[in-house]
Tab-separated table of C-alpha atoms and ligand atoms in Angstrom:
chain	number	residue	atom	x	y	z
A	1	UNK	CA	155.831	133.233	110.310
A	2	UNK	CA	155.901	129.597	109.232
A	3	UNK	CA	153.989	127.689	111.930
A	4	UNK	CA	154.670	124.009	112.462
A	5	UNK	CA	152.024	122.388	114.629
A	6	UNK	CA	152.872	119.435	116.819
A	7	UNK	CA	149.529	119.003	118.623
A	8	UNK	CA	150.052	117.889	122.222
A	9	UNK	CA	153.666	116.979	121.397
A	10	UNK	CA	155.486	116.686	124.734
A	11	UNK	CA	152.357	117.486	126.801
A	12	UNK	CA	151.932	115.304	129.868
A	13	UNK	CA	148.187	115.972	130.043
A	14	UNK	CA	145.549	118.197	128.510
A	15	UNK	CA	144.922	121.623	129.989
A	16	UNK	CA	141.287	122.351	130.697
A	17	UNK	CA	140.736	124.730	127.768
A	18	UNK	CA	143.029	123.119	125.225
A	19	UNK	CA	142.042	121.318	122.048
A	20	UNK	CA	145.198	121.722	119.980
A	21	UNK	CA	144.108	119.055	117.507
A	22	UNK	CA	141.005	121.143	116.667
A	23	UNK	CA	142.764	124.536	116.951
A	24	UNK	CA	145.564	123.633	114.594
A	25	UNK	CA	143.454	121.630	112.177
A	26	UNK	CA	146.174	119.028	111.832
A	27	UNK	CA	144.729	116.356	114.133
A	28	UNK	CA	147.234	114.273	116.042
A	29	UNK	CA	150.082	112.992	113.898
A	30	UNK	CA	153.208	111.082	114.779
A	31	UNK	CA	156.436	113.079	114.910
A	32	UNK	CA	158.028	111.290	111.968
A	33	UNK	CA	155.075	112.243	109.727
A	34	UNK	CA	155.250	115.892	110.860
A	35	UNK	CA	159.002	116.053	110.240
A	36	UNK	CA	158.719	114.413	106.827
A	37	UNK	CA	155.872	116.775	105.791
A	38	UNK	CA	157.829	119.770	107.054
A	39	UNK	CA	160.929	118.838	105.056
A	40	UNK	CA	158.878	118.537	101.882
A	41	UNK	CA	156.996	121.811	102.489
A	42	UNK	CA	160.146	123.765	103.275
A	43	UNK	CA	161.983	122.485	100.227
A	44	UNK	CA	159.031	123.126	97.957
A	45	UNK	CA	157.881	126.540	99.209
A	46	UNK	CA	160.754	128.391	100.864
A	47	UNK	CA	162.914	129.041	97.783
A	48	UNK	CA	159.862	130.679	96.111
A	49	UNK	CA	159.229	133.144	98.950
A	50	UNK	CA	160.186	136.763	98.368
A	51	UNK	CA	161.353	137.230	101.942
A	52	UNK	CA	162.530	134.659	104.452
A	53	UNK	CA	159.997	133.935	107.242
A	54	UNK	CA	160.575	132.821	110.822
A	55	UNK	CA	159.663	129.272	111.754
A	56	UNK	CA	157.798	128.383	114.959
A	57	UNK	CA	157.089	124.999	116.537
A	58	UNK	CA	153.692	125.284	118.216
A	59	UNK	CA	150.791	123.268	119.527
A	60	UNK	CA	152.509	121.384	122.308
A	61	UNK	CA	155.334	121.456	124.841
A	62	UNK	CA	158.369	121.510	122.562
A	63	UNK	CA	160.940	121.307	125.352
A	64	UNK	CA	159.358	118.086	126.618
A	65	UNK	CA	159.472	116.262	123.316
A	66	UNK	CA	161.970	113.395	123.406
A	67	UNK	CA	165.396	115.066	123.053
A	68	UNK	CA	166.155	113.314	119.818
A	69	UNK	CA	163.027	114.856	118.255
A	70	UNK	CA	163.808	118.338	119.516
A	71	UNK	CA	167.193	117.951	117.809
A	72	UNK	CA	165.717	116.627	114.579
A	73	UNK	CA	163.215	119.478	114.232
A	74	UNK	CA	165.811	122.109	115.078
A	75	UNK	CA	168.440	120.577	112.772
A	76	UNK	CA	166.004	120.785	109.867
A	77	UNK	CA	165.079	124.391	110.643
A	78	UNK	CA	168.736	125.333	111.130
A	79	UNK	CA	169.625	123.879	107.735
A	80	UNK	CA	167.209	126.351	106.077
A	81	UNK	CA	168.232	129.177	108.370
A	82	UNK	CA	171.865	128.683	107.327
A	83	UNK	CA	170.781	128.775	103.684
A	84	UNK	CA	169.191	132.166	104.404
A	85	UNK	CA	165.670	130.849	103.743
A	86	UNK	CA	164.508	131.214	107.356
A	87	UNK	CA	165.323	134.036	109.745
A	88	UNK	CA	164.533	132.917	113.288
A	89	UNK	CA	163.547	129.674	114.963
A	90	UNK	CA	160.928	129.767	117.728
A	91	UNK	CA	159.207	127.192	119.874
A	92	UNK	CA	156.406	127.347	122.405
A	93	UNK	CA	156.407	125.559	125.714
A	94	UNK	CA	155.046	125.616	129.265
A	95	UNK	CA	156.758	127.588	132.036
A	96	UNK	CA	157.303	124.415	134.062
A	97	UNK	CA	159.121	122.747	131.159
A	98	UNK	CA	162.006	125.200	131.100
A	99	UNK	CA	165.349	123.994	132.352
A	100	UNK	CA	168.427	126.267	132.080
A	101	UNK	CA	170.786	123.605	130.727
A	102	UNK	CA	168.321	122.377	128.188
A	103	UNK	CA	167.516	125.893	127.001
A	104	UNK	CA	171.232	126.555	126.617
A	105	UNK	CA	171.570	123.387	124.495
A	106	UNK	CA	168.607	124.393	122.348
A	107	UNK	CA	170.156	127.798	121.756
A	108	UNK	CA	173.325	126.056	120.542
A	109	UNK	CA	171.135	124.037	118.169
A	110	UNK	CA	169.841	127.255	116.582
A	111	UNK	CA	166.766	128.182	118.645
A	112	UNK	CA	166.293	131.982	118.856
A	113	UNK	CA	163.110	132.539	120.826
A	114	UNK	CA	160.995	130.683	123.366
A	115	UNK	CA	157.307	131.510	123.699
A	116	UNK	CA	156.042	130.664	127.147
A	117	UNK	CA	152.379	129.759	127.465
A	118	UNK	CA	152.089	131.559	130.780
A	119	UNK	CA	148.358	132.359	130.339
A	120	UNK	CA	148.054	133.994	133.774
A	121	UNK	CA	150.314	135.414	136.479
A	122	UNK	CA	147.672	135.088	139.196
A	123	UNK	CA	148.036	131.997	141.408
A	124	UNK	CA	144.304	131.861	142.080
A	125	UNK	CA	143.523	131.826	138.353
A	126	UNK	CA	146.290	129.328	137.578
A	127	UNK	CA	144.895	127.021	140.225
A	128	UNK	CA	141.282	127.389	139.069
A	129	UNK	CA	142.499	126.647	135.529
A	130	UNK	CA	144.477	123.625	136.780
A	131	UNK	CA	147.624	124.778	134.991
A	132	UNK	CA	149.869	122.929	137.419
A	133	UNK	CA	152.451	125.670	138.086
A	134	UNK	CA	152.634	128.833	140.148
A	135	UNK	CA	153.087	132.411	138.990
A	136	UNK	CA	156.580	132.298	140.542
A	137	UNK	CA	157.465	129.377	138.314
A	138	UNK	CA	156.310	131.424	135.307
A	139	UNK	CA	158.444	134.431	136.349
A	140	UNK	CA	161.477	132.182	136.855
A	141	UNK	CA	160.944	130.616	133.425
A	142	UNK	CA	161.005	134.086	131.824
A	143	UNK	CA	164.246	134.832	133.638
A	144	UNK	CA	165.788	131.528	132.538
A	145	UNK	CA	164.974	132.126	128.876
A	146	UNK	CA	166.550	135.563	129.066
A	147	UNK	CA	169.590	134.426	131.027
A	148	UNK	CA	170.321	131.761	128.427
A	149	UNK	CA	170.486	134.448	125.767
A	150	UNK	CA	167.219	133.694	123.993
A	151	UNK	CA	164.434	136.074	123.069
A	152	UNK	CA	161.276	135.753	125.126
A	153	UNK	CA	157.677	135.543	123.945
A	154	UNK	CA	154.733	135.414	126.339
A	155	UNK	CA	151.262	134.038	125.629
A	156	UNK	CA	148.430	135.301	127.837
A	157	UNK	CA	144.830	134.111	128.077
A	158	UNK	CA	142.269	136.612	129.369
A	159	UNK	CA	138.964	135.295	130.691
A	160	UNK	CA	140.235	132.162	132.450
A	161	UNK	CA	138.173	130.746	135.339
A	162	UNK	CA	138.192	133.027	138.363
A	163	UNK	CA	139.652	136.002	136.486
A	164	UNK	CA	138.140	139.479	136.256
A	165	UNK	CA	139.134	142.138	133.695
A	166	UNK	CA	140.766	144.209	136.436
A	167	UNK	CA	142.777	141.166	137.631
A	168	UNK	CA	143.954	140.763	134.098
A	169	UNK	CA	145.115	144.360	133.766
A	170	UNK	CA	147.276	143.787	136.849
A	171	UNK	CA	148.784	140.737	135.178
A	172	UNK	CA	149.523	142.744	132.035
A	173	UNK	CA	151.312	145.370	134.140
A	174	UNK	CA	153.513	142.549	135.338
A	175	UNK	CA	154.056	141.259	131.806
A	176	UNK	CA	155.308	144.757	130.940
A	177	UNK	CA	157.836	144.500	133.774
A	178	UNK	CA	159.035	141.124	132.415
A	179	UNK	CA	159.934	142.931	129.159
A	180	UNK	CA	159.162	140.154	126.638
A	181	UNK	CA	160.101	140.615	122.985
A	182	UNK	CA	156.553	139.764	121.916
A	183	UNK	CA	153.162	138.900	123.368
A	184	UNK	CA	150.249	136.868	122.024
A	185	UNK	CA	146.786	137.229	123.511
A	186	UNK	CA	144.365	134.337	123.167
A	187	UNK	CA	141.035	135.048	124.920
A	188	UNK	CA	139.737	131.920	126.626
A	189	UNK	CA	137.175	129.957	124.584
A	190	UNK	CA	135.026	126.972	125.463
A	191	UNK	CA	135.931	124.280	122.952
A	192	UNK	CA	134.092	121.016	122.380
A	193	UNK	CA	135.505	118.066	124.262
A	194	UNK	CA	137.626	120.041	126.741
A	195	UNK	CA	137.237	119.798	130.539
A	196	UNK	CA	136.293	123.491	130.449
A	197	UNK	CA	133.291	122.659	128.285
A	198	UNK	CA	132.112	120.331	131.053
A	199	UNK	CA	132.427	123.130	133.628
A	200	UNK	CA	130.596	125.516	131.293
A	201	UNK	CA	127.769	123.045	130.656
A	202	UNK	CA	127.296	122.580	134.405
A	203	UNK	CA	127.275	126.344	134.970
A	204	UNK	CA	130.628	126.513	136.794
A	205	UNK	CA	132.340	128.670	134.171
A	206	UNK	CA	131.134	131.637	132.170
A	207	UNK	CA	133.442	133.030	129.469
A	208	UNK	CA	133.854	136.765	128.944
A	209	UNK	CA	131.647	138.193	126.230
A	210	UNK	CA	133.091	139.852	123.135
A	211	UNK	CA	132.587	143.442	124.325
A	212	UNK	CA	134.243	142.859	127.656
A	213	UNK	CA	137.098	141.065	125.917
A	214	UNK	CA	137.639	143.869	123.406
A	215	UNK	CA	137.701	146.471	126.185
A	216	UNK	CA	140.144	144.418	128.257
A	217	UNK	CA	142.409	143.478	125.361
A	218	UNK	CA	142.449	147.094	124.105
A	219	UNK	CA	143.600	148.412	127.471
A	220	UNK	CA	146.200	145.662	127.748
A	221	UNK	CA	147.495	146.136	124.216
A	222	UNK	CA	147.861	149.869	124.670
A	223	UNK	CA	149.757	149.263	127.901
A	224	UNK	CA	152.117	146.847	126.136
A	225	UNK	CA	152.602	149.130	123.124
A	226	UNK	CA	153.523	152.008	125.424
A	227	UNK	CA	156.383	149.831	126.647
A	228	UNK	CA	157.240	149.055	123.004
A	229	UNK	CA	156.259	145.405	123.405
A	230	UNK	CA	154.709	144.102	120.168
A	231	UNK	CA	151.426	142.178	120.393
A	232	UNK	CA	151.857	139.768	117.515
A	233	UNK	CA	148.534	137.915	117.722
A	234	UNK	CA	145.082	138.504	119.197
A	235	UNK	CA	142.693	135.548	119.198
A	236	UNK	CA	142.968	132.088	117.696
A	237	UNK	CA	143.136	131.915	113.904
A	238	UNK	CA	140.174	130.064	112.323
A	239	UNK	CA	142.279	127.040	111.425
A	240	UNK	CA	140.934	123.560	110.773
A	241	UNK	CA	137.844	122.666	112.744
A	242	UNK	CA	138.172	125.441	115.308
A	243	UNK	CA	135.014	127.374	114.431
A	244	UNK	CA	132.481	124.503	114.664
A	245	UNK	CA	134.174	123.449	117.915
A	246	UNK	CA	133.573	126.737	119.728
A	247	UNK	CA	130.725	126.255	122.193
A	248	UNK	CA	131.024	129.670	123.852
A	249	UNK	CA	133.417	132.546	124.278
A	250	UNK	CA	134.650	135.713	122.603
A	251	UNK	CA	135.888	134.514	119.234
A	252	UNK	CA	135.495	137.051	116.424
A	253	UNK	CA	137.280	137.022	113.077
A	254	UNK	CA	137.893	140.797	113.345
A	255	UNK	CA	139.012	140.820	116.983
A	256	UNK	CA	142.421	142.350	116.198
A	257	UNK	CA	140.878	145.045	114.012
A	258	UNK	CA	138.293	145.903	116.683
A	259	UNK	CA	140.980	146.196	119.338
A	260	UNK	CA	143.233	148.373	117.184
A	261	UNK	CA	140.367	150.638	116.104
A	262	UNK	CA	139.263	151.126	119.689
A	263	UNK	CA	142.832	152.086	120.642
A	264	UNK	CA	143.119	154.406	117.653
A	265	UNK	CA	139.923	156.198	118.630
A	266	UNK	CA	141.172	156.542	122.197
A	267	UNK	CA	144.484	158.046	121.041
A	268	UNK	CA	142.768	160.478	118.655
A	269	UNK	CA	140.315	161.419	121.398
A	270	UNK	CA	143.178	162.186	123.801
A	271	UNK	CA	144.886	164.421	121.207
A	272	UNK	CA	141.557	166.087	120.413
A	273	UNK	CA	141.159	166.933	124.110
A	274	UNK	CA	144.628	168.498	124.137
A	275	UNK	CA	143.364	171.016	121.606
A	276	UNK	CA	141.092	172.434	124.288
A	277	UNK	CA	137.882	173.888	122.922
A	278	UNK	CA	139.235	174.345	119.386
A	279	UNK	CA	137.148	172.353	116.864
A	280	UNK	CA	138.943	169.806	114.697
A	281	UNK	CA	139.240	170.722	111.027
A	282	UNK	CA	140.487	167.397	109.710
A	283	UNK	CA	142.810	164.435	109.931
A	284	UNK	CA	145.562	163.003	107.746
A	285	UNK	CA	145.416	159.226	108.166
A	286	UNK	CA	147.983	156.756	106.793
A	287	UNK	CA	146.119	154.794	104.136
A	288	UNK	CA	146.998	151.449	105.702
A	289	UNK	CA	145.043	152.362	108.854
A	290	UNK	CA	141.846	153.221	106.984
A	291	UNK	CA	140.168	150.001	108.188
A	292	UNK	CA	141.121	150.630	111.806
A	293	UNK	CA	140.075	154.287	111.654
A	294	UNK	CA	136.424	153.567	110.895
A	295	UNK	CA	136.449	150.184	112.584
A	296	UNK	CA	134.695	146.935	111.880
A	297	UNK	CA	131.346	147.740	110.221
A	298	UNK	CA	132.017	151.420	110.785
A	299	UNK	CA	131.775	151.123	114.562
A	300	UNK	CA	134.110	154.109	115.066
A	301	UNK	CA	132.103	156.510	112.872
A	302	UNK	CA	129.768	157.571	115.642
A	303	UNK	CA	132.625	157.878	118.129
A	304	UNK	CA	134.779	159.916	115.728
A	305	UNK	CA	131.796	162.156	115.002
A	306	UNK	CA	131.983	163.281	118.631
A	307	UNK	CA	135.373	164.831	117.889
A	308	UNK	CA	134.194	166.359	114.582
A	309	UNK	CA	135.758	163.727	112.337
A	310	UNK	CA	133.809	162.309	109.412
A	311	UNK	CA	134.694	160.804	106.000
A	312	UNK	CA	134.442	164.391	104.618
A	313	UNK	CA	137.403	165.772	106.559
A	314	UNK	CA	139.716	162.744	106.633
A	315	UNK	CA	142.444	162.555	103.998
A	316	UNK	CA	144.429	159.366	103.339
A	317	UNK	CA	148.162	159.674	102.882
A	318	UNK	CA	151.093	157.394	102.164
A	319	UNK	CA	152.867	158.656	105.293
A	320	UNK	CA	153.266	156.668	108.475
A	321	UNK	CA	151.947	159.254	110.934
A	322	UNK	CA	148.566	160.766	111.721
A	323	UNK	CA	148.125	164.550	111.668
A	324	UNK	CA	145.200	166.239	113.360
A	325	UNK	CA	144.288	169.784	112.258
A	326	UNK	CA	142.508	172.234	114.528
A	327	UNK	CA	140.603	175.376	113.536
A	328	UNK	CA	142.764	178.376	114.320
B	1	SF4	S1	147.743	124.197	126.673
B	1	SF4	FE1	149.810	123.705	126.015
B	1	SF4	S2	150.590	122.359	127.629
B	1	SF4	FE2	148.364	122.378	127.852
B	1	SF4	S3	147.669	120.622	126.669
B	1	SF4	FE3	147.580	122.408	125.310
B	1	SF4	S4	149.520	122.407	124.238
B	1	SF4	FE4	149.753	121.041	126.005
């Protein structure tokens, strides 16, 4: 993925948790500067890449940029796509900035996928987070993107004001029914200078802690995977000045690893239980999942010990599947 950040581009206000200028590390720049820099970067770096990436326009409300700028950014991306140096073109936007005719035009200009920053499908949570649209609007936006022949991405934000982990699982069940092509999960953080930081300082908002977030995101991710919906990002990347700007909330550099290792343990545990009372003799583990198997700082070791697995009876293979061996 080649991300192009247009912080607050097209946004009519600032959402209570959002600090795109800090998150993206690019500060606020005018559109001409971003386009010029992008052209130079693409020309310099793309021909050297071994495989063509996708390009994504993020950090704002792409579909509310002045039309001429939407066209300029897409024309540049399309030029490289037609040269075979980019595969797909994505943009992110808000659910209330999705108009069928406009989406159809953008598809004709080369756009492949729209990521909707839905964040929540619960009206109470959307209202408490002052998102400015209803859950119905978000559902309709998903339908519009699909009906106009584009792929659909959904961004969700667990831990928003007024949201409990069980509320969020209900929302994820609904995301599964919306059948997006990909999902990103960004747990809610309290960032310096945002309205949410004011609420947090006055005691009106308490973010989820890391453990609660990992449990909730693990359950959600497993639910999405079971429907074959890829989760392509968990947590904000530590770009720019993000880290010093976090006042509170469940940011962890290994969040994705911790979620995947928790899910992996759960799956192995379920298979171990299917073996009845037979003890486990060993496990073949694809080498690329070694990190997830034992978990961040070996957190899974104790858990795996409960099903008789230890570094002594795990073998790493180049295969893509796990094999669990039981004593006969
Ligand atoms: S959350 Fe999205 S719509 Fe809201 S201010 Fe940030 S970039 Fe703009």
